[in-house]
Structure formats: structure tokens, C-alpha cells
Short mmCIF file of C-alpha atoms in Angstrom, two decimals:
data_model
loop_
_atom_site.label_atom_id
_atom_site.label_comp_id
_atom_site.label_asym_id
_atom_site.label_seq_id
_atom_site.Cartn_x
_atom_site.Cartn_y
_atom_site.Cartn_z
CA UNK M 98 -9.21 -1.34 8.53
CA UNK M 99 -8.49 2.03 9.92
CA UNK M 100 -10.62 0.93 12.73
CA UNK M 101 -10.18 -2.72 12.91
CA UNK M 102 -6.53 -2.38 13.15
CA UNK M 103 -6.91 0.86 14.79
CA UNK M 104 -4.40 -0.33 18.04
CA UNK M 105 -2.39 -3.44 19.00
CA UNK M 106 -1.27 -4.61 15.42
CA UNK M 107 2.21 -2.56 14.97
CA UNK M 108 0.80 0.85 12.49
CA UNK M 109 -1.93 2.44 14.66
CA UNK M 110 -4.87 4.87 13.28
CA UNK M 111 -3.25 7.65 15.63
CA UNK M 112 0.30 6.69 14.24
CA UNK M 113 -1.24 6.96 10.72
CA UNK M 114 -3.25 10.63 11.31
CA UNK M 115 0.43 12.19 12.49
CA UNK M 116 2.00 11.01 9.31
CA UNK M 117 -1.19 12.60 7.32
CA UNK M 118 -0.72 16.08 9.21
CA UNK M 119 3.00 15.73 8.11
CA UNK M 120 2.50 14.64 4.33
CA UNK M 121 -0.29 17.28 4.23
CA UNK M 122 0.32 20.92 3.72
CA UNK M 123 -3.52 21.78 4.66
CA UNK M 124 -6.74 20.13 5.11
CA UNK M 125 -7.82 20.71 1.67
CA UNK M 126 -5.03 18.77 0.14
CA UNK M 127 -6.87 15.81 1.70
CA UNK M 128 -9.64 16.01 -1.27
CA UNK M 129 -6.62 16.65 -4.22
CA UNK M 130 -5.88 13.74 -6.08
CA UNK M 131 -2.31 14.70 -6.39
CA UNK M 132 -2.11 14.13 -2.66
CA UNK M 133 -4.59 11.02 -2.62
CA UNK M 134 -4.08 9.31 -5.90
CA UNK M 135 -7.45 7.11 -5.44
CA UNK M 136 -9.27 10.44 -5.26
CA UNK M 137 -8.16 11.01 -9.22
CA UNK M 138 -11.10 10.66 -11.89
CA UNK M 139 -8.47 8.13 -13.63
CA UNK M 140 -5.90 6.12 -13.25
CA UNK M 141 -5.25 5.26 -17.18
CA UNK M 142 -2.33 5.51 -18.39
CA UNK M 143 0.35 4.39 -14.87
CA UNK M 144 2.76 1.92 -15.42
CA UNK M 145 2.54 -1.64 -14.67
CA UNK M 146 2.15 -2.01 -10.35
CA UNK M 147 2.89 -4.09 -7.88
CA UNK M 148 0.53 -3.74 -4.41
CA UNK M 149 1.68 -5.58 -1.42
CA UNK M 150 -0.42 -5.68 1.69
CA UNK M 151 -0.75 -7.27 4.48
CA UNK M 152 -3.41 -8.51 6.73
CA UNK M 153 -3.30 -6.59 9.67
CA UNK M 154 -2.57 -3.44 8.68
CA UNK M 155 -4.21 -0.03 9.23
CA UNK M 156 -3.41 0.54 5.46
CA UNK M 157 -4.34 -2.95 3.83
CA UNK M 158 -8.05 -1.55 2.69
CA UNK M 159 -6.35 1.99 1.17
CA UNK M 160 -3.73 -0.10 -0.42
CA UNK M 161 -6.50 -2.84 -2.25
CA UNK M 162 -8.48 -0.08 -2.99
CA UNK M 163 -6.06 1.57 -4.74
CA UNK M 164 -5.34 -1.62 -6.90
CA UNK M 165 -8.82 -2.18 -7.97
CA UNK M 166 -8.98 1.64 -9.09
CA UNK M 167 -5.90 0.82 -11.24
CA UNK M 168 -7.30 -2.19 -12.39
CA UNK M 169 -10.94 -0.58 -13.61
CA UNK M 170 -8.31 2.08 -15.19
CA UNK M 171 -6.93 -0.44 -17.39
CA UNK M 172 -3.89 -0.54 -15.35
CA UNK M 173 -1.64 -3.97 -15.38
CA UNK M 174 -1.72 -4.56 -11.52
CA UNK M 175 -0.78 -7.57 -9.59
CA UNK M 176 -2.15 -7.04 -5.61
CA UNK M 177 -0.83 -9.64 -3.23
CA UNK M 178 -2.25 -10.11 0.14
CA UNK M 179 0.05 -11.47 3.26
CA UNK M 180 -2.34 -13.09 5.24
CA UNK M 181 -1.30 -13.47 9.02
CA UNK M 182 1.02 -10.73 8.49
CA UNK M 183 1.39 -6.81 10.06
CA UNK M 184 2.35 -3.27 8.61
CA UNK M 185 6.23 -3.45 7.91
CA UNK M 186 6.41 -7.45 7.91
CA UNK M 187 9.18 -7.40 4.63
CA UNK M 188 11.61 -5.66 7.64
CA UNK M 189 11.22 -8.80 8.95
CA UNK M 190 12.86 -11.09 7.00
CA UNK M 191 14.61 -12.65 10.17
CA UNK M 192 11.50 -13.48 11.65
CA UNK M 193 8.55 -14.35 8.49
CA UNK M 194 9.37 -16.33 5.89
CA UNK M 195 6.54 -14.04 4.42
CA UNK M 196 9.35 -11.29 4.65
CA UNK M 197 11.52 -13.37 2.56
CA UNK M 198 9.02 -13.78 0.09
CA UNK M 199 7.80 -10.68 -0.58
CA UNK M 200 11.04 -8.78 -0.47
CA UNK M 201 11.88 -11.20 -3.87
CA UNK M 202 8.93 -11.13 -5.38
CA UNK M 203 8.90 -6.73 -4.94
CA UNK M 204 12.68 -7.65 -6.62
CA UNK M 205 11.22 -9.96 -9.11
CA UNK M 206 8.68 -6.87 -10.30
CA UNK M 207 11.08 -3.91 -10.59
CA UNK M 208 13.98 -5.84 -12.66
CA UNK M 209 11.28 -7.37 -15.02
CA UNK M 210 9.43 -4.36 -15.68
CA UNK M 211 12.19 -1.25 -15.22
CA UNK M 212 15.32 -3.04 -15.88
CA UNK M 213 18.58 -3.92 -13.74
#
């Protein structure tokens, strides 16, 4: 999706590379699973997930990618897919219902699995 959505949908590619020059302290870190958890050999052993993306969204492929490698880790993972929706849709509650929705279900997730 990194070139699908690369302009025009809200998150660009370009947007996306800054934020990976910030987050990284060198190019190498880009291959260390630390960094890039889908990079790890396994994912055994995280706690129970919740993966939210959304349609049209530079990130949605990272983001279901890294579900299914939780998944084949054993992982308990629940990925939900806004369809019609862009990067950052849950800020806009005002606007999509879809907001709405997934800001309750995300609430929903962390007070049944880590508490109040």
C-alpha cells in the first residue's frame, strides 16, 4: 500500500519515510527486529492484540502483516479492517461513524484484557 496510497489519501509514502529517518537511529536498525517487530524470528509469547486498519492507508498492509505474523506465532489477535476509511479516521469521530466505532471497540479490548 506504500505505493497505492503513496499520495492523496491523508498519510503519504514521503510523510511515512520522514517519520522512519526520525524513529531510526541508522540504516541498519531498519533490518533489527527490535526496531521492526515483523522482522523477529517469533512472535510467541505477546499478549493478546488488537490491529486496527484502515483501507486507505499507507500502513494498512504493514499493520495486517503484522497480525498474521502474530497469529502463525500463536498469538490471540483480532485484526479489523475499516473499509472506506483513511490513516487517522478514529480522530474523526465527528465526521465517521467508523470513528465512533472503533474508538469503543479499541476501549472494549484494553478494559477486557488489562483491566480498568
Amino acid at each position: 500500500t506504500y505505493t497505492e496510497f503513496a499520495e492523496g489519501f491523508g498519510l503519504t509514502r514521503n510523510v511515512m519515510r520522514f517519520f522512519w529517518q526520525q524513529y531510526l537511529a541508522s540504516d541498519a536498525d531498519a533490518s533489527n527486529a527490535l526496531a521492526v517487530p515483523t522482522l523477529a524470528k517469533s512472535l510467541a509469547g505477546l499478549p493478546k492484540s488488537l490491529v486496527v486498519t484502515a483501507e486507505y492507508d499507507v500502513l494498512r498492509d504493514e499493520g495486517e502483516r503484522y497480525a498474521k505474523r502474530l497469529s502463525e506465532s500463536g498469538c490471540d489477535v483480532t485484526l479489523i479492517r475499516y473499509d472506506g476509511m483513511l490513516h487517522g479516521f478514529i480522530h474523526f469521530s465527528g465526521v465517521f461513524d467508523d470513528g465512533v466505532n472503533a474508538s469503543a471497540k479499541i476501549g472494549r479490548f484494553i478494559k477486557r484484557h488489562f483491566g480498568n
